[in-house]
Tab-separated table of C-alpha atoms in Angstrom:
chain	number	residue	atom	x	y	z
A	1	MET	CA	149.892	118.621	59.753
A	2	GLY	CA	152.238	118.201	56.793
A	3	ASP	CA	155.564	119.944	57.287
A	4	LYS	CA	154.228	122.399	59.816
A	5	PRO	CA	156.106	122.573	63.135
A	6	ILE	CA	155.024	121.054	66.438
A	7	VAL	CA	154.764	123.312	69.472
A	8	GLY	CA	154.925	122.267	73.107
A	9	VAL	CA	153.237	124.491	75.677
A	10	ASP	CA	153.679	124.609	79.435
A	11	VAL	CA	150.528	126.207	80.813
A	12	SER	CA	150.327	128.437	83.883
A	13	LYS	CA	147.515	130.603	85.209
A	14	GLU	CA	148.926	133.889	83.925
A	15	TRP	CA	151.337	132.905	81.158
A	16	LEU	CA	152.331	130.243	78.647
A	17	ASP	CA	155.804	128.978	77.784
A	18	LEU	CA	155.974	127.843	74.150
A	19	CYS	CA	158.712	125.944	72.330
A	20	LEU	CA	158.870	124.614	68.783
A	21	ALA	CA	160.045	121.000	68.575
A	22	GLY	CA	163.736	120.707	67.756
A	23	GLN	CA	164.509	124.202	69.005
A	24	ILE	CA	165.953	125.439	72.299
A	25	LYS	CA	164.350	128.883	72.365
A	26	VAL	CA	161.308	129.179	74.632
A	27	GLU	CA	158.987	132.178	74.476
A	28	ARG	CA	156.721	133.327	77.290
A	29	ILE	CA	153.445	135.081	76.487
A	30	ALA	CA	150.363	136.090	78.456
A	31	ASN	CA	147.655	133.456	78.806
A	32	GLU	CA	145.218	135.653	76.882
A	33	GLY	CA	143.391	135.091	73.635
A	34	ALA	CA	144.963	137.960	71.649
A	35	ALA	CA	148.541	137.097	72.653
A	36	ILE	CA	148.012	133.399	71.925
A	37	ALA	CA	146.408	134.037	68.531
A	38	GLY	CA	149.247	136.392	67.539
A	39	TRP	CA	151.964	133.873	68.465
A	40	LEU	CA	150.249	130.951	66.730
A	41	ARG	CA	149.622	132.950	63.547
A	42	ARG	CA	153.250	134.050	63.510
A	43	HIS	CA	154.683	130.532	63.823
A	44	GLY	CA	151.901	128.518	62.142
A	45	PRO	CA	152.255	125.187	63.976
A	46	GLY	CA	150.448	122.130	62.680
A	47	LEU	CA	150.131	120.486	66.094
A	48	LEU	CA	149.938	121.953	69.590
A	49	ALA	CA	150.696	119.785	72.629
A	50	CYS	CA	150.032	120.607	76.288
A	51	GLU	CA	149.174	118.906	79.544
A	52	PRO	CA	145.708	119.327	81.119
A	53	THR	CA	145.861	121.839	83.965
A	54	GLY	CA	142.308	121.839	85.275
A	55	GLY	CA	141.088	124.735	83.144
A	56	TYR	CA	143.975	127.142	82.601
A	57	GLU	CA	144.477	125.680	79.114
A	58	ARG	CA	140.945	126.471	77.910
A	59	THR	CA	141.784	129.757	76.196
A	60	LEU	CA	144.778	128.176	74.462
A	61	LEU	CA	142.730	125.236	73.176
A	62	ARG	CA	139.869	127.471	72.024
A	63	VAL	CA	142.185	129.714	70.022
A	64	ALA	CA	144.029	126.727	68.557
A	65	ARG	CA	140.763	125.150	67.426
A	66	ASP	CA	139.616	128.416	65.858
A	67	LEU	CA	142.867	128.505	63.866
A	68	GLY	CA	142.489	124.885	62.749
A	69	ILE	CA	145.508	123.610	64.701
A	70	VAL	CA	145.485	119.944	65.759
A	71	ILE	CA	145.565	119.561	69.552
A	72	LEU	CA	147.334	116.833	71.517
A	73	ARG	CA	146.575	116.719	75.255
A	74	ALA	CA	149.538	114.883	76.751
A	75	HIS	CA	148.731	112.725	79.781
A	76	PRO	CA	150.984	113.863	82.681
A	77	ASN	CA	151.992	110.270	83.508
A	78	ARG	CA	153.216	109.697	79.968
A	79	VAL	CA	155.148	112.965	79.984
A	80	ILE	CA	156.767	111.984	83.299
A	81	ALA	CA	157.746	108.601	81.851
A	82	PHE	CA	159.208	110.366	78.806
A	83	ARG	CA	161.145	112.725	81.097
A	84	THR	CA	162.607	109.729	82.939
A	85	SER	CA	163.553	108.020	79.674
A	86	GLN	CA	165.432	111.162	78.636
A	87	GLY	CA	167.300	111.319	81.936
A	88	ILE	CA	166.006	114.829	82.694
A	89	LYS	CA	165.887	115.629	86.403
A	90	ALA	CA	165.668	119.427	86.449
A	91	LYS	CA	162.218	121.004	86.167
A	92	THR	CA	161.371	124.532	85.072
A	93	ASP	CA	158.593	125.982	82.927
A	94	ALA	CA	160.992	126.368	79.984
A	95	LEU	CA	162.276	122.799	80.332
A	96	ASP	CA	158.712	121.513	80.522
A	97	ALA	CA	157.794	123.308	77.292
A	98	ARG	CA	160.786	121.735	75.513
A	99	LEU	CA	159.971	118.343	76.998
A	100	ILE	CA	156.316	118.467	75.881
A	101	ALA	CA	157.390	119.494	72.374
A	102	ALA	CA	159.884	116.599	72.238
A	103	PHE	CA	157.262	114.209	73.605
A	104	ALA	CA	154.745	115.265	70.945
A	105	GLU	CA	157.375	114.923	68.204
A	106	ASP	CA	158.224	111.431	69.446
A	107	GLN	CA	154.554	110.409	69.508
A	108	VAL	CA	154.006	111.662	65.961
A	109	ALA	CA	157.148	109.895	64.713
A	110	ARG	CA	155.975	106.592	66.221
A	111	GLY	CA	152.416	107.050	64.974
A	112	LYS	CA	151.009	107.081	68.504
A	113	ALA	CA	149.749	110.647	68.658
A	114	CYS	CA	146.006	110.750	69.346
A	115	PRO	CA	144.772	114.290	68.611
A	116	GLN	CA	141.994	115.634	70.780
A	117	ILE	CA	138.525	115.665	69.295
A	118	ALA	CA	136.704	118.852	70.173
A	119	GLY	CA	133.474	118.481	72.098
A	120	ASN	CA	130.747	120.786	73.302
A	121	GLU	CA	132.386	122.903	76.018
A	122	ALA	CA	129.042	124.085	77.431
A	123	LEU	CA	127.851	120.493	77.870
A	124	ARG	CA	131.179	119.486	79.399
A	125	ALA	CA	131.028	122.348	81.912
A	126	LEU	CA	127.467	121.453	82.946
A	127	ALA	CA	128.378	117.777	83.331
A	128	ALA	CA	131.416	118.683	85.433
A	129	ARG	CA	129.307	120.926	87.662
A	130	ARG	CA	126.797	118.110	88.119
A	131	ARG	CA	129.574	115.795	89.329
A	132	GLN	CA	130.804	118.452	91.749
A	133	LEU	CA	127.335	118.937	93.231
A	134	ILE	CA	126.837	115.186	93.634
A	135	ALA	CA	130.169	114.899	95.454
A	136	MET	CA	129.270	117.786	97.776
A	137	LEU	CA	125.832	116.309	98.449
A	138	GLN	CA	127.336	112.948	99.330
A	139	ALA	CA	129.798	114.566	101.726
A	140	GLU	CA	127.111	116.626	103.457
A	141	ARG	CA	124.762	113.646	103.771
A	142	CYS	CA	127.542	111.617	105.401
A	143	ARG	CA	128.113	114.452	107.886
A	144	LEU	CA	124.382	114.689	108.546
A	145	ALA	CA	124.224	110.982	109.391
A	146	LEU	CA	126.725	111.555	112.225
A	147	ALA	CA	125.580	114.999	113.376
A	148	ALA	CA	123.830	115.406	116.717
A	149	PRO	CA	120.570	117.401	116.904
A	150	GLY	CA	121.233	121.122	117.083
A	151	GLU	CA	122.527	124.019	115.026
A	152	VAL	CA	125.072	121.928	113.118
A	153	ARG	CA	122.385	119.506	111.959
A	154	GLU	CA	120.121	122.384	110.937
A	155	SER	CA	122.986	123.943	108.951
A	156	LEU	CA	123.625	120.673	107.161
A	157	GLU	CA	119.962	120.225	106.295
A	158	VAL	CA	119.761	123.764	104.876
A	159	LEU	CA	122.888	123.219	102.773
A	160	ILE	CA	121.676	119.833	101.527
A	161	GLY	CA	118.402	121.424	100.453
A	162	ALA	CA	120.234	124.175	98.575
A	163	LEU	CA	122.595	121.700	96.894
A	164	THR	CA	119.688	119.443	95.892
A	165	GLN	CA	117.856	122.386	94.364
A	166	ASN	CA	121.001	123.475	92.507
A	167	LEU	CA	121.577	119.932	91.248
A	168	GLU	CA	118.054	119.754	89.846
A	169	LEU	CA	118.630	123.090	88.096
A	170	ILE	CA	121.928	121.949	86.546
A	171	GLU	CA	120.376	118.672	85.382
A	172	ALA	CA	117.522	120.610	83.778
A	173	LYS	CA	119.990	122.924	82.021
A	174	LEU	CA	122.015	119.917	80.835
A	175	ALA	CA	118.876	118.325	79.399
A	176	GLN	CA	117.944	121.625	77.724
A	177	ALA	CA	121.429	121.990	76.223
A	178	ILE	CA	121.227	118.499	74.713
A	179	ALA	CA	117.707	119.143	73.418
A	180	ALA	CA	118.872	122.401	71.815
A	181	ASP	CA	121.578	120.598	69.811
A	182	PRO	CA	119.941	118.374	67.139
A	183	GLN	CA	123.035	116.171	66.807
A	184	ALA	CA	123.382	115.691	70.565
A	185	GLN	CA	119.654	115.052	70.945
A	186	ARG	CA	119.725	112.409	68.203
A	187	LEU	CA	122.758	110.729	69.790
A	188	SER	CA	121.085	110.745	73.202
A	189	GLN	CA	118.026	109.001	71.768
A	190	LEU	CA	120.200	106.385	70.073
A	191	LEU	CA	122.314	105.695	73.162
A	192	ARG	CA	119.219	105.254	75.307
A	193	THR	CA	118.130	102.354	73.099
A	194	ILE	CA	120.990	100.379	74.708
A	195	TYR	CA	119.811	98.422	77.735
A	196	GLY	CA	121.211	99.962	80.917
A	197	ILE	CA	121.985	103.406	79.487
A	198	GLY	CA	119.606	106.073	80.762
A	199	PRO	CA	119.484	109.880	80.547
A	200	VAL	CA	122.416	110.472	82.923
A	201	SER	CA	124.676	107.902	81.243
A	202	ALA	CA	123.818	109.227	77.786
A	203	ALA	CA	124.409	112.853	78.816
A	204	THR	CA	127.796	111.949	80.350
A	205	LEU	CA	128.932	110.048	77.265
A	206	ILE	CA	127.880	112.908	74.988
A	207	SER	CA	129.488	115.668	77.066
A	208	ASP	CA	132.696	113.969	78.246
A	209	LEU	CA	133.436	111.501	75.440
A	210	PRO	CA	133.308	113.428	72.130
A	211	GLU	CA	135.469	110.654	70.638
A	212	LEU	CA	132.475	108.282	70.812
A	213	GLY	CA	131.787	106.852	67.364
A	214	LYS	CA	135.007	108.260	65.898
A	215	LEU	CA	137.470	105.638	67.199
A	216	ASN	CA	137.609	101.866	66.925
A	217	ALA	CA	136.555	99.568	69.772
A	218	LYS	CA	140.043	98.929	71.178
A	219	THR	CA	141.042	102.592	71.098
A	220	ILE	CA	137.844	103.854	72.769
A	221	ALA	CA	138.190	101.200	75.501
A	222	ALA	CA	141.811	102.212	76.140
A	223	LEU	CA	140.850	105.901	76.175
A	224	VAL	CA	138.259	105.355	78.905
A	225	GLY	CA	140.496	102.961	80.856
A	226	LEU	CA	138.674	99.681	80.207
A	227	ALA	CA	141.409	97.960	78.190
A	228	PRO	CA	143.214	95.192	80.146
A	229	GLN	CA	146.924	95.915	80.609
A	230	THR	CA	148.830	92.654	80.214
A	231	ARG	CA	151.532	92.024	82.832
A	232	ASP	CA	153.535	88.886	82.040
A	233	SER	CA	157.191	88.254	82.800
A	234	GLY	CA	158.957	84.958	82.223
A	235	LYS	CA	156.784	82.213	83.648
A	236	ALA	CA	154.832	84.651	85.800
A	237	ARG	CA	151.339	85.554	84.660
A	238	TYR	CA	149.621	88.405	86.473
A	239	ARG	CA	146.031	89.576	86.353
A	240	ALA	CA	145.619	92.239	83.661
A	241	PRO	CA	144.340	95.386	85.415
A	242	THR	CA	142.400	98.269	83.923
A	243	GLY	CA	142.740	101.912	84.856
A	244	TYR	CA	143.828	105.438	83.918
A	245	GLY	CA	141.600	106.953	81.233
A	246	ARG	CA	138.472	108.804	82.312
A	247	PRO	CA	137.191	107.667	85.713
A	248	HIS	CA	133.904	109.582	85.561
A	249	ILE	CA	132.999	107.731	82.344
A	250	ARG	CA	133.789	104.438	84.043
A	251	GLN	CA	131.598	105.431	86.986
A	252	VAL	CA	128.490	105.906	84.842
A	253	LEU	CA	129.273	102.733	82.887
A	254	PHE	CA	129.552	100.857	86.189
A	255	ASN	CA	126.037	101.953	87.153
A	256	ALA	CA	124.768	101.202	83.635
A	257	ALA	CA	126.313	97.717	83.753
A	258	ARG	CA	124.723	96.981	87.134
A	259	SER	CA	121.361	97.975	85.670
A	260	ALA	CA	121.907	95.926	82.496
A	261	ILE	CA	122.564	92.644	84.329
A	262	ARG	CA	119.536	92.851	86.619
A	263	CYS	CA	116.985	91.806	83.991
A	264	PRO	CA	117.133	89.522	80.953
A	265	SER	CA	119.276	91.093	78.238
A	266	PRO	CA	122.314	90.211	76.092
A	267	PHE	CA	124.476	91.875	78.736
A	268	LYS	CA	123.052	89.674	81.511
A	269	THR	CA	123.620	86.589	79.366
A	270	PHE	CA	127.211	87.691	78.771
A	271	TYR	CA	127.741	88.355	82.495
A	272	ASP	CA	126.228	85.017	83.554
A	273	ARG	CA	128.404	83.121	81.072
A	274	LEU	CA	131.558	84.774	82.398
A	275	VAL	CA	130.648	83.989	86.000
A	276	THR	CA	129.238	80.472	85.646
A	277	GLU	CA	131.079	78.954	82.683
A	278	ASN	CA	134.367	80.886	82.681
A	279	LYS	CA	134.535	81.131	86.480
A	280	ARG	CA	135.384	84.837	86.431
A	281	PRO	CA	134.972	86.842	89.667
A	282	GLY	CA	131.849	89.005	89.704
A	283	LYS	CA	133.809	92.268	89.620
A	284	VAL	CA	135.895	91.123	86.653
A	285	ALA	CA	132.748	90.087	84.790
A	286	LEU	CA	131.117	93.442	85.571
A	287	VAL	CA	134.113	95.317	84.120
A	288	ALA	CA	133.765	93.185	80.992
A	289	VAL	CA	130.111	94.237	80.766
A	290	MET	CA	131.177	97.879	81.159
A	291	ARG	CA	133.544	97.476	78.222
A	292	LYS	CA	130.847	95.743	76.153
A	293	LEU	CA	128.443	98.614	76.899
A	294	LEU	CA	131.064	101.156	75.820
A	295	VAL	CA	131.875	99.297	72.605
A	296	THR	CA	128.148	98.983	71.851
A	297	ALA	CA	127.622	102.704	72.470
A	298	ASN	CA	130.588	103.453	70.200
A	299	ALA	CA	129.077	101.337	67.398
A	300	VAL	CA	125.660	102.963	67.828
A	301	ALA	CA	127.220	106.444	67.661
A	302	ARG	CA	129.331	105.463	64.637
A	303	ASP	CA	126.477	103.937	62.627
A	304	GLN	CA	123.831	106.399	63.834
A	305	GLN	CA	121.455	103.470	64.209
A	306	PRO	CA	119.526	102.198	67.258
A	307	TRP	CA	120.876	99.211	69.184
A	308	LYS	CA	120.060	96.057	67.219
A	309	HIS	CA	118.416	94.425	70.259
A	310	TYR	CA	116.217	97.439	70.959
A	311	ALA	CA	112.494	96.712	70.986
A	312	ALA	CA	110.608	99.911	70.187
């Protein structure tokens, strides 16, 4: 970034409020590619910070990447905590833009800024759609289990059939997209050498965790939400919980961990030792296996080598 300014952006559906760190002036522009590119070229920021908004920030991030600007996606909870620490109670779009800029400046000053690593947006969109279809299918199947014979049941069965067909199509397109990208295809093959990680787990890690292989073990675990958060005070010692991060990544790692401990493998040995020798609860041990799977996948992606325990 050098001496280039930091810009904080409050994102809305139709417009963006932008503020350079250390300044009071906030400018509002249309949330359109041409307007965004013009503003960024005019001010030349080195880092752009914004909160995730569920998709309204996509054009902003795309343009910023095209211009070579480093992106920092600020977690809303951390921005709220920063707001509280600053004693700010009022909330407007302009104030939010200033707050995000100040937050990003503070993170950079303390060396805690973690810029976003760009991934494959097409893969991410397909993976997100797959999750949506699975959630809808689960909801409709639960309704079907309670529905009485008649028109309602018939409607549910028709919708379940359509959703199942659509899910199969999306999964096929996701597989095709990975196969069409030599780097993604190679990474998928490497990840699937790890016991417990199958096609779905590999596709999710590739599409939703572009940081895989680019961060160290502790950082990748914290990013996903598998790093224990110590809670000690005085003589009190509390259980260290995990959380935040990326829940959909944890969901696939949970299923992968359950698969990995069913048959003889280093992960099953690790799980059994935690449960029998260390007297850890089964759920705690399973979370530890999830973290071990993630760290292993990170090492495999970093070294671009198959899992060392893989038997071809």
